[in-house]
Tab-separated table of C-alpha atoms in Angstrom:
chain	number	residue	atom	x	y	z
T	1	MET	CA	1.984	-30.776	38.623
T	2	ILE	CA	1.927	-27.142	39.683
T	3	TRP	CA	-0.683	-26.247	42.274
T	4	PHE	CA	-0.005	-22.608	42.986
T	5	ALA	CA	-1.537	-20.153	45.429
T	6	GLY	CA	-3.272	-17.041	44.176
T	7	GLY	CA	-0.586	-14.792	45.640
T	8	THR	CA	2.328	-16.552	43.948
T	9	ARG	CA	4.618	-13.810	42.637
T	10	SER	CA	7.588	-15.827	41.453
T	11	VAL	CA	7.936	-19.248	39.973
T	12	PRO	CA	11.085	-21.019	41.207
T	13	TRP	CA	10.871	-24.024	38.905
T	14	GLU	CA	12.489	-24.974	35.636
T	15	VAL	CA	10.150	-26.226	32.912
T	16	THR	CA	12.388	-26.781	29.894
T	17	HIS	CA	13.340	-30.361	30.816
T	18	LEU	CA	9.817	-31.626	31.501
T	19	HIS	CA	7.797	-34.010	29.328
T	20	GLY	CA	4.477	-32.678	30.582
T	21	LEU	CA	3.162	-30.028	32.940
T	22	VAL	CA	-0.226	-29.897	34.658
T	23	VAL	CA	-1.250	-26.523	36.043
T	24	ALA	CA	-4.085	-26.512	38.579
T	25	ALA	CA	-5.382	-23.009	37.865
T	26	SER	CA	-8.092	-21.006	39.550
T	27	GLY	CA	-11.666	-20.660	38.344
T	28	VAL	CA	-12.038	-21.139	34.594
T	29	GLY	CA	-8.294	-21.602	34.093
T	30	THR	CA	-6.709	-18.304	35.029
T	31	VAL	CA	-3.111	-18.081	36.243
T	32	ASN	CA	-1.026	-15.096	37.249
T	33	ALA	CA	1.649	-13.488	35.054
T	34	ALA	CA	4.563	-15.371	36.680
T	35	VAL	CA	2.969	-18.758	36.023
T	36	ALA	CA	1.895	-17.673	32.516
T	37	ASP	CA	5.508	-16.768	31.685
T	38	GLN	CA	6.682	-20.248	32.655
T	39	ILE	CA	3.875	-21.810	30.619
T	40	ARG	CA	5.079	-19.825	27.585
T	41	VAL	CA	8.613	-21.098	28.159
T	42	ALA	CA	7.341	-24.665	28.474
T	43	CYS	CA	5.367	-24.371	25.227
T	44	ALA	CA	8.405	-22.937	23.445
T	45	HIS	CA	10.368	-26.039	24.522
T	46	ASN	CA	7.645	-28.427	23.280
T	47	VAL	CA	6.551	-29.394	26.781
T	48	ALA	CA	2.970	-30.695	26.817
T	49	VAL	CA	0.996	-28.342	29.060
T	50	VAL	CA	-2.456	-29.112	30.447
T	51	VAL	CA	-4.423	-26.505	32.378
T	52	THR	CA	-7.224	-27.615	34.654
T	53	THR	CA	-9.093	-25.979	37.498
T	54	ARG	CA	-8.606	-26.487	41.191
T	55	ALA	CA	-12.244	-25.477	41.721
T	56	GLY	CA	-14.542	-28.119	43.123
T	57	SER	CA	-16.438	-28.566	39.876
T	58	GLY	CA	-16.696	-27.216	36.365
T	59	PRO	CA	-14.382	-27.073	33.376
T	60	VAL	CA	-11.779	-24.630	32.147
T	61	PHE	CA	-13.213	-22.221	29.569
T	62	PRO	CA	-11.032	-20.068	27.296
T	63	VAL	CA	-12.915	-16.843	28.053
T	64	TYR	CA	-10.459	-14.449	29.722
T	65	GLY	CA	-7.575	-12.747	27.948
T	66	GLY	CA	-4.661	-11.034	29.613
T	67	ALA	CA	-1.286	-12.505	30.511
T	68	GLY	CA	-2.628	-15.543	32.345
T	69	GLY	CA	-6.166	-15.772	31.034
T	70	SER	CA	-7.434	-19.109	29.807
T	71	GLN	CA	-8.106	-17.649	26.344
T	72	THR	CA	-4.462	-16.559	26.104
T	73	LEU	CA	-3.232	-19.960	27.287
T	74	ASP	CA	-5.491	-21.689	24.767
T	75	SER	CA	-3.938	-19.598	21.979
T	76	LEU	CA	-0.501	-20.934	23.000
T	77	GLY	CA	-1.656	-24.472	22.299
T	78	VAL	CA	-2.147	-25.405	25.928
T	79	LYS	CA	-4.627	-28.256	26.392
T	80	ILE	CA	-7.521	-27.176	28.593
T	81	THR	CA	-9.717	-29.812	30.208
T	82	TRP	CA	-12.507	-30.478	32.662
T	83	LEU	CA	-10.640	-33.299	34.419
T	84	HIS	CA	-9.349	-33.200	37.990
T	85	PRO	CA	-5.681	-32.098	38.159
T	86	PHE	CA	-4.535	-35.589	39.187
T	87	GLU	CA	-6.342	-37.121	36.202
T	88	ASP	CA	-4.756	-34.521	33.952
T	89	ALA	CA	-1.326	-35.604	35.143
T	90	ILE	CA	-1.968	-38.864	33.316
T	91	VAL	CA	-3.170	-36.981	30.218
T	92	ALA	CA	-0.102	-34.720	30.177
T	93	TYR	CA	2.259	-37.655	30.474
T	94	GLY	CA	0.669	-39.308	27.450
T	95	ILE	CA	0.787	-36.281	25.127
T	96	PRO	CA	3.652	-36.508	22.597
């Protein structure tokens, strides 16, 4: 599970060997460009990616475009949910 801070500028983790990745994004599922790049790499390597929100309540909506917008992530095939990030860890592990 990746729980990043809003000011994260680099992403020092390798995603190509993972089975699943849960990203606890901000608001309606927005991540910054560095995290979005790693999500693209993960998707290209058939890693199951789930994006959820770290907000106190509410779901992820695919409404924003841009490099790390939830609409862009949705177009990559990323699963977006309304579950808590820890619940999504279970979902990501079970996705083939």
